PDB file of C-alpha atoms in Angstrom:
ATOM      1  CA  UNK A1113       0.288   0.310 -17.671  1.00 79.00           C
ATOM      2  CA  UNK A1114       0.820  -2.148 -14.640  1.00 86.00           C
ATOM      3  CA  UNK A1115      -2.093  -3.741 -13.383  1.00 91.00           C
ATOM      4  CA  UNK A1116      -2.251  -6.637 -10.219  1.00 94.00           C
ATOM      5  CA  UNK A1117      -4.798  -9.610 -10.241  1.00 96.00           C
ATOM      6  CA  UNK A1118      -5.617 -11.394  -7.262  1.00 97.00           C
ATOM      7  CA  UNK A1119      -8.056 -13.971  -8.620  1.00 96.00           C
ATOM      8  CA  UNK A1120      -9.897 -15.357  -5.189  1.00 96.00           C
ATOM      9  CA  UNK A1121     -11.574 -12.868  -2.916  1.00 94.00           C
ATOM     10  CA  UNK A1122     -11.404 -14.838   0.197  1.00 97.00           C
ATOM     11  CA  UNK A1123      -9.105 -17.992   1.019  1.00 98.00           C
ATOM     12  CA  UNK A1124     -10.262 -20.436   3.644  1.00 97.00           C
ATOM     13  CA  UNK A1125      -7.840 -23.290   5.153  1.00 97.00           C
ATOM     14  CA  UNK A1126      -7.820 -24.869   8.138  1.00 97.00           C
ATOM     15  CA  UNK A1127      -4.882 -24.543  10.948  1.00 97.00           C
ATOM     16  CA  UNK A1128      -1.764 -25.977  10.481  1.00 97.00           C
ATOM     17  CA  UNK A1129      -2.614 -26.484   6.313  1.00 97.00           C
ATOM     18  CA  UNK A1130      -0.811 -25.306   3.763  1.00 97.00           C
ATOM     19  CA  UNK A1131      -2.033 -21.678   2.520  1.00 97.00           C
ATOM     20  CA  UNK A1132      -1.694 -20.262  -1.390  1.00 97.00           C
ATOM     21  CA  UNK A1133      -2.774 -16.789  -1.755  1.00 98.00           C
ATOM     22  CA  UNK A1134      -2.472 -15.988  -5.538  1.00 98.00           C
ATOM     23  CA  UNK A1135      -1.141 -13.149  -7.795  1.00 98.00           C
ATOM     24  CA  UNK A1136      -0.543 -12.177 -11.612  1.00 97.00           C
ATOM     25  CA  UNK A1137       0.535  -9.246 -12.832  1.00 95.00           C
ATOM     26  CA  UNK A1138       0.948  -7.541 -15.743  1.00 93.00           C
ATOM     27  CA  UNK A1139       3.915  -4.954 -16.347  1.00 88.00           C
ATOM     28  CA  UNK A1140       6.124  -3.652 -19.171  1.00 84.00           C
ATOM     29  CA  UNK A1141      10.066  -4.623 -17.960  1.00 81.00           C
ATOM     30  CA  UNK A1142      11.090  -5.887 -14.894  1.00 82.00           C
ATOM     31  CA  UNK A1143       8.671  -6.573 -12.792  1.00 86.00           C
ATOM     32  CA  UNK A1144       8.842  -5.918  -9.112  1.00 89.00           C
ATOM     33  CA  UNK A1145       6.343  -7.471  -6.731  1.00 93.00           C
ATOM     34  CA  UNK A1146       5.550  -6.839  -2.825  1.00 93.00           C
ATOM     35  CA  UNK A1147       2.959  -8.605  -0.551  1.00 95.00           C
ATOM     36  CA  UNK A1148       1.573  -6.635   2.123  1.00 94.00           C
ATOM     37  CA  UNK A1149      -0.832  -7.987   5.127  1.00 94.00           C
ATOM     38  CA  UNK A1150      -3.612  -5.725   6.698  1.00 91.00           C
ATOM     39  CA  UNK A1151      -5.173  -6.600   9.869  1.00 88.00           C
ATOM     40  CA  UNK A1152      -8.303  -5.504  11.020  1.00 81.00           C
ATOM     41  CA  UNK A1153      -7.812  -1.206  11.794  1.00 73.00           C
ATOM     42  CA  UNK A1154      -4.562  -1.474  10.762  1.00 76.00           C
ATOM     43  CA  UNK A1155      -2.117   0.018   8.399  1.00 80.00           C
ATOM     44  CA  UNK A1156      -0.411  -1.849   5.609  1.00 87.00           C
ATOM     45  CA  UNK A1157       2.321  -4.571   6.659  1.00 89.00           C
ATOM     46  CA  UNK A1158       5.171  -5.082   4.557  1.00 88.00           C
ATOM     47  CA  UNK A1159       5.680  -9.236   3.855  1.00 93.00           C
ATOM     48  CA  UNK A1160       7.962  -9.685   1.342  1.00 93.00           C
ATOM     49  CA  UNK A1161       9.610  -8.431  -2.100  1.00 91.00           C
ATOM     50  CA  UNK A1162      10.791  -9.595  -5.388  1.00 92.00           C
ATOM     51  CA  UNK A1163      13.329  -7.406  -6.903  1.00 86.00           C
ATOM     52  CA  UNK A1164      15.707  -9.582  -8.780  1.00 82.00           C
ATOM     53  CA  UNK A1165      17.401 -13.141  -8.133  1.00 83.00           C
ATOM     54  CA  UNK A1166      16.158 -16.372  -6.761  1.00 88.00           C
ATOM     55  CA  UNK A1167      12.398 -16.939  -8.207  1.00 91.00           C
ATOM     56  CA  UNK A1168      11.350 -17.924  -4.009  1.00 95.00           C
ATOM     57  CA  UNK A1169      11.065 -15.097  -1.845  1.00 94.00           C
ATOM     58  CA  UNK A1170      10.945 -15.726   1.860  1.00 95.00           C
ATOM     59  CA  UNK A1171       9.669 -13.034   3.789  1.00 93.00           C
ATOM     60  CA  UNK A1172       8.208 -12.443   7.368  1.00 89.00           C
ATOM     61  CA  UNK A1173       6.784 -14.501   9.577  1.00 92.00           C
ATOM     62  CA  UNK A1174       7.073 -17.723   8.051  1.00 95.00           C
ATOM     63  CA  UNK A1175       5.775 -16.534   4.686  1.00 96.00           C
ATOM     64  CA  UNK A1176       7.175 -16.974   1.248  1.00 97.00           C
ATOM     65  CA  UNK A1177       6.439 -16.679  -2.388  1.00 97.00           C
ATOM     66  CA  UNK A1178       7.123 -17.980  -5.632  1.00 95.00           C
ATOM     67  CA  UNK A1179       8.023 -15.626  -9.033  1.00 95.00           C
ATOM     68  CA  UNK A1180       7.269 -17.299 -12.270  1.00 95.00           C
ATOM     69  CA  UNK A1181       7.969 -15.432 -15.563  1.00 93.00           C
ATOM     70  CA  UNK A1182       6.635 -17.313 -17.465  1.00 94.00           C
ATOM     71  CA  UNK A1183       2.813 -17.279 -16.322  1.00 95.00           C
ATOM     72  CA  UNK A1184       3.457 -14.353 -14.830  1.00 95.00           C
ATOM     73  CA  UNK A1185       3.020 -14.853 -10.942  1.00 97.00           C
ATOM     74  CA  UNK A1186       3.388 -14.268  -7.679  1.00 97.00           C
ATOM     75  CA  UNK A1187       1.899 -16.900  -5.514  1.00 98.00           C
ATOM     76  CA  UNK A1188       2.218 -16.231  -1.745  1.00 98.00           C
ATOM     77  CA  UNK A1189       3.124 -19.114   0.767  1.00 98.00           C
ATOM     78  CA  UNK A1190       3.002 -20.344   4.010  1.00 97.00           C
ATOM     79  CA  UNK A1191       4.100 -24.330   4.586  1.00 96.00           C
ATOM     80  CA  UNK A1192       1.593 -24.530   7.666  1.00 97.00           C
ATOM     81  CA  UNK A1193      -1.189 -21.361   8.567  1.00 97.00           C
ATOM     82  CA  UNK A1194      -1.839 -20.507  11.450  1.00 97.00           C
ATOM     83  CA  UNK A1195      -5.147 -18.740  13.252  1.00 96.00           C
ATOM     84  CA  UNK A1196      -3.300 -15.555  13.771  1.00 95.00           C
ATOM     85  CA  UNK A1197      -2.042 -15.109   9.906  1.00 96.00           C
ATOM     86  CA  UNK A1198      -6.565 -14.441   9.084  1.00 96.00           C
ATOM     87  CA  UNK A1199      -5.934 -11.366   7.392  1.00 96.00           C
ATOM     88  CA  UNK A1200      -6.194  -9.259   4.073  1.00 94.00           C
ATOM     89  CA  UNK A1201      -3.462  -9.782   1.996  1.00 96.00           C
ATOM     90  CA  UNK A1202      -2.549  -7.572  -1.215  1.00 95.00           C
ATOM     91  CA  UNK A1203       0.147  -7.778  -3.954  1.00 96.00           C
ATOM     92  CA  UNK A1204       0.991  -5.335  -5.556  1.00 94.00           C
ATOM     93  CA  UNK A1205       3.530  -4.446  -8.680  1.00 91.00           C
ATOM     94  CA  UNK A1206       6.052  -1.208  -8.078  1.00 85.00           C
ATOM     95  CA  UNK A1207       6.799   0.646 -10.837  1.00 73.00           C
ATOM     96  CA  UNK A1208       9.968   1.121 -12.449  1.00 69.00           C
ATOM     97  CA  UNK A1209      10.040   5.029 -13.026  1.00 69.00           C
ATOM     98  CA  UNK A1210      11.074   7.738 -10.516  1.00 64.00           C
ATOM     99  CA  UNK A1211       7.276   7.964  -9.158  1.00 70.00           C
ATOM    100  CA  UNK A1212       7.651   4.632  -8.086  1.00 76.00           C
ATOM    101  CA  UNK A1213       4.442   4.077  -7.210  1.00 85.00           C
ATOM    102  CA  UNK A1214       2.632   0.907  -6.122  1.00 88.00           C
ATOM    103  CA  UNK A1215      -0.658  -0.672  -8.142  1.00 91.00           C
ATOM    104  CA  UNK A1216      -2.286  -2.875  -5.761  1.00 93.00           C
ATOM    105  CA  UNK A1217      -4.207  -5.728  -6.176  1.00 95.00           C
ATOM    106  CA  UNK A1218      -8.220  -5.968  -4.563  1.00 93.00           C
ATOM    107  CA  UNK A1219      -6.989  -7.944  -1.683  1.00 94.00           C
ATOM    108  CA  UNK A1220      -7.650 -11.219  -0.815  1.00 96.00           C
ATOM    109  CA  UNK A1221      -9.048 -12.340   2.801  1.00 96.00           C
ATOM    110  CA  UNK A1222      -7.269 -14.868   4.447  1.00 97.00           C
ATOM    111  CA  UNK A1223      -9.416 -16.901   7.190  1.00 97.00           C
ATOM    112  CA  UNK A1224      -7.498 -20.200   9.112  1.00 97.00           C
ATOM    113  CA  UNK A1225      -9.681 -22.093  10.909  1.00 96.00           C
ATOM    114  CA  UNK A1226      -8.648 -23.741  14.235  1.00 94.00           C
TER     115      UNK A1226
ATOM    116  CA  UNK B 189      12.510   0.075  13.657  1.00 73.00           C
ATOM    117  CA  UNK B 190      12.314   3.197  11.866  1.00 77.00           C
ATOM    118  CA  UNK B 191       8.621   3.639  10.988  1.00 87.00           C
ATOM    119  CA  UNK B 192       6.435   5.876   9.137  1.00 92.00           C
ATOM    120  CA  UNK B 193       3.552   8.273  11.346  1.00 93.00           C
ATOM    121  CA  UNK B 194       0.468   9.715  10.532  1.00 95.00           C
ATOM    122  CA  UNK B 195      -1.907  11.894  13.146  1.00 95.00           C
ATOM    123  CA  UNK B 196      -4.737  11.961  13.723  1.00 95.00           C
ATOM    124  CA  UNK B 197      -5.704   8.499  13.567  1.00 93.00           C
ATOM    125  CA  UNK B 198      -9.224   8.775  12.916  1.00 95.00           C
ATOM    126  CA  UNK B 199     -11.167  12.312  11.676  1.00 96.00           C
ATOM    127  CA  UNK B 200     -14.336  13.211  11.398  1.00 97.00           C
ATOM    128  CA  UNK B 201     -15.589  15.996   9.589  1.00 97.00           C
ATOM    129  CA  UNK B 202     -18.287  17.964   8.193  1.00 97.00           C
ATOM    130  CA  UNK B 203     -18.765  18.005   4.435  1.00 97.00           C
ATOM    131  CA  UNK B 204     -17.493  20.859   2.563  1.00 97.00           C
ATOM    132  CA  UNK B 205     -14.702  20.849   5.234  1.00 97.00           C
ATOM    133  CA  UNK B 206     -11.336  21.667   5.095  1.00 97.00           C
ATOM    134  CA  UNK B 207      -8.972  18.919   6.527  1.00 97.00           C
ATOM    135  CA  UNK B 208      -5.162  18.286   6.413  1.00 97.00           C
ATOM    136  CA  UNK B 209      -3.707  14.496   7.124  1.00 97.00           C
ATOM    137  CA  UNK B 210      -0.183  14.501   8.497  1.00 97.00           C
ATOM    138  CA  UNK B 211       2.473  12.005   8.115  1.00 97.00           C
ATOM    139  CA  UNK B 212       5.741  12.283   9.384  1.00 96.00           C
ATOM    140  CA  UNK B 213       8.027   9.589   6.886  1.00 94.00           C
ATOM    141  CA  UNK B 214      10.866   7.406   7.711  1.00 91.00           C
ATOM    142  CA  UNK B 215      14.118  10.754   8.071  1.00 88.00           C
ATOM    143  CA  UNK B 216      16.166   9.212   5.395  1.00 85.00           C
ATOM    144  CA  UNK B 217      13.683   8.570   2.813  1.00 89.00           C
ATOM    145  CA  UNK B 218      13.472  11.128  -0.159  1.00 87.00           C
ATOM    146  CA  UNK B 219       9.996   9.566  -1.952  1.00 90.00           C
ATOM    147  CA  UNK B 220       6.491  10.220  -0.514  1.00 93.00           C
ATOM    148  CA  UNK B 221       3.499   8.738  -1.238  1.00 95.00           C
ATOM    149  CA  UNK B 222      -0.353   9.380  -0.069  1.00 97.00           C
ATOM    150  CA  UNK B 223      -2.499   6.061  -1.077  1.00 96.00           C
ATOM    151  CA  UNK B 224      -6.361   5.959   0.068  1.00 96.00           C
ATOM    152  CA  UNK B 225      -8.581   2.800   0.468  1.00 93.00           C
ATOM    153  CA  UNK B 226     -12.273   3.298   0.774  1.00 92.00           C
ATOM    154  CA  UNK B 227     -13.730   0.173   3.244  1.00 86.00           C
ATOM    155  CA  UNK B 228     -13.605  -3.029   1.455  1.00 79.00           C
ATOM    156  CA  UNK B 229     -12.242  -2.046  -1.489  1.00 84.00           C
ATOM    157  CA  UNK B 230      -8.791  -1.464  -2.716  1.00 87.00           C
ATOM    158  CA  UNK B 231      -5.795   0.250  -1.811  1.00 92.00           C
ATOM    159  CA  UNK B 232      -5.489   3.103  -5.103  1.00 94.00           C
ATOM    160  CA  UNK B 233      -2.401   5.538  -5.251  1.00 94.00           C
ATOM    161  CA  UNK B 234      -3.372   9.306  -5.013  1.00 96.00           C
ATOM    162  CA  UNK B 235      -0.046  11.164  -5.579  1.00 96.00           C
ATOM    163  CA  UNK B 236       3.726  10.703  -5.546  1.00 93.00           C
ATOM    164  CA  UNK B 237       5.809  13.629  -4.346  1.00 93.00           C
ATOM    165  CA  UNK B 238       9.714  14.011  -4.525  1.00 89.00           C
ATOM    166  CA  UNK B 239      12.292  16.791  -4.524  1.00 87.00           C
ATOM    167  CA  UNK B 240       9.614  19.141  -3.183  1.00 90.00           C
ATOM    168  CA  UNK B 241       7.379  18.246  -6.065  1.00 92.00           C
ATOM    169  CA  UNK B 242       4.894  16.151  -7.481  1.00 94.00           C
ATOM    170  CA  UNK B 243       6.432  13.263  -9.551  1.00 91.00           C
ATOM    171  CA  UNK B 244       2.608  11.633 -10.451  1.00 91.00           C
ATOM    172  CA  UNK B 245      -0.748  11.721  -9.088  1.00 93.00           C
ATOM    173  CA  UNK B 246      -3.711  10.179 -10.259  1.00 93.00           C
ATOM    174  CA  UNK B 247      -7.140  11.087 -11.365  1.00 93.00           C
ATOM    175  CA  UNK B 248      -8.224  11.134  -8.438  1.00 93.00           C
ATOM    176  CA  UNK B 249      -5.950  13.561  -6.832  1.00 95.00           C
ATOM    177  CA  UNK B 250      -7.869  16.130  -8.602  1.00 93.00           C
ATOM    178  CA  UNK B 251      -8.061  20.306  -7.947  1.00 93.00           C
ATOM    179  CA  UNK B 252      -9.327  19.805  -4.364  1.00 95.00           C
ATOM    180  CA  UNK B 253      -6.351  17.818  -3.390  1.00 97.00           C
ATOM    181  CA  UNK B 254      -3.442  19.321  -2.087  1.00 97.00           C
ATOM    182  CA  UNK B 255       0.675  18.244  -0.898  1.00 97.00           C
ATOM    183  CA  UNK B 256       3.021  19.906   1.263  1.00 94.00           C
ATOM    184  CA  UNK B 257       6.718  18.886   2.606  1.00 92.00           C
ATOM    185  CA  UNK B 258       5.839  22.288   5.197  1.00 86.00           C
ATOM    186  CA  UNK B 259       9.473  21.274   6.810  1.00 86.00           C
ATOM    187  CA  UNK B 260      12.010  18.759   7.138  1.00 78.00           C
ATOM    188  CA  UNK B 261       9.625  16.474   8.526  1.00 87.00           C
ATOM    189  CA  UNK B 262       6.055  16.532   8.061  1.00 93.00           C
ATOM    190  CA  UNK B 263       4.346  15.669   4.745  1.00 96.00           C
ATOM    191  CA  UNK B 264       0.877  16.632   4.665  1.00 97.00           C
ATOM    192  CA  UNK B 265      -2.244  16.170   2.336  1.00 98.00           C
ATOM    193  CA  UNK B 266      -4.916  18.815   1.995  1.00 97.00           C
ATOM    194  CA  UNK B 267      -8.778  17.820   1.085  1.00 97.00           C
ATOM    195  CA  UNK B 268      -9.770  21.053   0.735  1.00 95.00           C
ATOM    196  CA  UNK B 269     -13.699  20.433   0.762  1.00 94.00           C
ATOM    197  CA  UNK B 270     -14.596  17.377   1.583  1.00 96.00           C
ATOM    198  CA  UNK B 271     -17.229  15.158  -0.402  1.00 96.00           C
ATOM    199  CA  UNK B 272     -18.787  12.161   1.630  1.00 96.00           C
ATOM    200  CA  UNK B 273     -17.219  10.088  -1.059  1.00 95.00           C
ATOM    201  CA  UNK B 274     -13.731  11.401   0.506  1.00 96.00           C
ATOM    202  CA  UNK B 275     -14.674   9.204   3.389  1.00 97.00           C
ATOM    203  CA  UNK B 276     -11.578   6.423   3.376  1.00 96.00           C
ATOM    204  CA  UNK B 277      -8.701   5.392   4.951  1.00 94.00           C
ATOM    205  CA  UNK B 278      -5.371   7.271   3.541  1.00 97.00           C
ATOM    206  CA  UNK B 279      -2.266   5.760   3.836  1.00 95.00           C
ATOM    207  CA  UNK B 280       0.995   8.097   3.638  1.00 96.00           C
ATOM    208  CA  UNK B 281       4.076   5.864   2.242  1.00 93.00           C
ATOM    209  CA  UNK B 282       7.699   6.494   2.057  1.00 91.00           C
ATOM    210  CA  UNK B 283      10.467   5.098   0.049  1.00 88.00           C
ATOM    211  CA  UNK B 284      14.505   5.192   0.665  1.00 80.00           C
ATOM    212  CA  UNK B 285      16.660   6.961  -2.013  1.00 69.00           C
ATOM    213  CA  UNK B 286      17.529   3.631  -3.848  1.00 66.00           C
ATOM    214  CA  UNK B 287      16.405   2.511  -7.085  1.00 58.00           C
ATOM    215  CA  UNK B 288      12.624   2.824  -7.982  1.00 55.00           C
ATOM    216  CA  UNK B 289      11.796  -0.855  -6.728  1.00 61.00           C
ATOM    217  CA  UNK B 290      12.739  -0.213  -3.188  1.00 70.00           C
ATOM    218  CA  UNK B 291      10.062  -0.962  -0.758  1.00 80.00           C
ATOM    219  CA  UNK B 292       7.442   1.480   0.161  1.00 86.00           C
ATOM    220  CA  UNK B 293       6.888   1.553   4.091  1.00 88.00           C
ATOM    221  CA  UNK B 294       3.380   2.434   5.020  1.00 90.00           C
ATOM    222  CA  UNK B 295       1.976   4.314   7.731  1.00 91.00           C
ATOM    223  CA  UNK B 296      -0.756   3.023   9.902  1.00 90.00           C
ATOM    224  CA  UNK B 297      -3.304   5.082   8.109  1.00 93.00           C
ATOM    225  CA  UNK B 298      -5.700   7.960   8.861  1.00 96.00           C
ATOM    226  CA  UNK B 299      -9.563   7.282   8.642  1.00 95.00           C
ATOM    227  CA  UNK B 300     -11.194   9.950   7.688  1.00 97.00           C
ATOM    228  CA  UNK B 301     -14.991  10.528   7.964  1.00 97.00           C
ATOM    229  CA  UNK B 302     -17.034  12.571   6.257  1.00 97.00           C
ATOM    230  CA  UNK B 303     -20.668  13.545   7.146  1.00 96.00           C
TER     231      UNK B 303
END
């Protein structure tokens, strides 16, 4: 079974600060990881993927993560936040079967401060 | 940008109700997906649904849970009577008709209410 962790329920950083949003996973095989935003009433924004390849993803606006086998993670990104990236932000693991379906982590809030 | 649909946007109904959430995927995509996410918690997969079938569902997606491809465009999800637990937000997903780790594009969700 595949199961998502996101350790920290809410993430608080101030404007223009570096932002870590973090992520372990657990999966038999390859695993492949997605982070997806979700703003207030809003569906489920696609960010970024790993599949295969280089261990740092960059993704959309501005974001980017960081794959590590060996502690088994998934760390999202950003070099400098921004007000408008406040948000809830999920990882989740896809799974490597026909189904394909996606285990999500519980979501972790983002809020930047001015 | 090709993007996934889903009407209405926001239902209310009456428990022990009937309802039916629509999603219209992304044309090329072959994999469907209904997700649900009851407020402030997590997003939890429901049912997979390919080739006109189901491929997996979950426990949740138990007897009073229904999925239909109707036509060549519409993918729909049946609750056939509703519990106020039902109340959530469901999320129709599609996939392209690559490899298993392709993305999953989401619709923007319907929020259904139950009273």
């Amino acid at each position: 079974a595949q199961s998502v962790a996101q350790p920290e329920d809410q993430v608080n950083v101030a404007e223009g600060n570096p932002l870590t949003v973090k992520c372990t996973y657990s999966v038999s095989g390859n695993p492949y990881l997605f982070w997806y935003v979700q703003y207030p009433n809003r569906g489920l924004q696609f960010l970024l993927k790993y599949i295969t390849g280089d261990n740092l993803v960059k993704g959309s606006y501005g974001f980017e993560a960081e794959f590590n086998k060996s502690q088994t993670s998934f760390h999202l990104k950003k070099p400098s936040a921004l007000v408008s990236d406040s948000a809830l932000y999920f990882c989740a693991v896809g799974a490597n079967t026909n189904a394909g379906k996606s285990t999500f982590g519980d979501g972790t809030t983002l809020t930047v401060k001015p | 940008e090709p993007e996934v649909t889903q009407t209405p946007s926001h239902q209310v109904t009456q428990m022990g109700q009937e309802v039916i959430l629509r999603c219209v995927p992304i044309s090329n995509h072959l994999y469907f997906y209904w997700y649900r996410q009851i407020l402030g918690q997590k997003v939890e997969f429901l049912v997979s649904f390919y080739n006109n079938e189901i491929s997996e569902k979950s426990e949740i997606f138990d007897d009073q849970f229904s999925v239909e491809r109707p036509d060549g465009s519409n993918f729909t999800l049946k609750i056939r009577s509703t519990k106020l637990e039902d109340s959530a937000m469901y999320f129709c997903a599609s996939r392209t008709p690559g490899g298993p780790p392709d993305t999953q594009y989401f619709g923007p969700g319907t929020r259904l209410t139950v009273l």
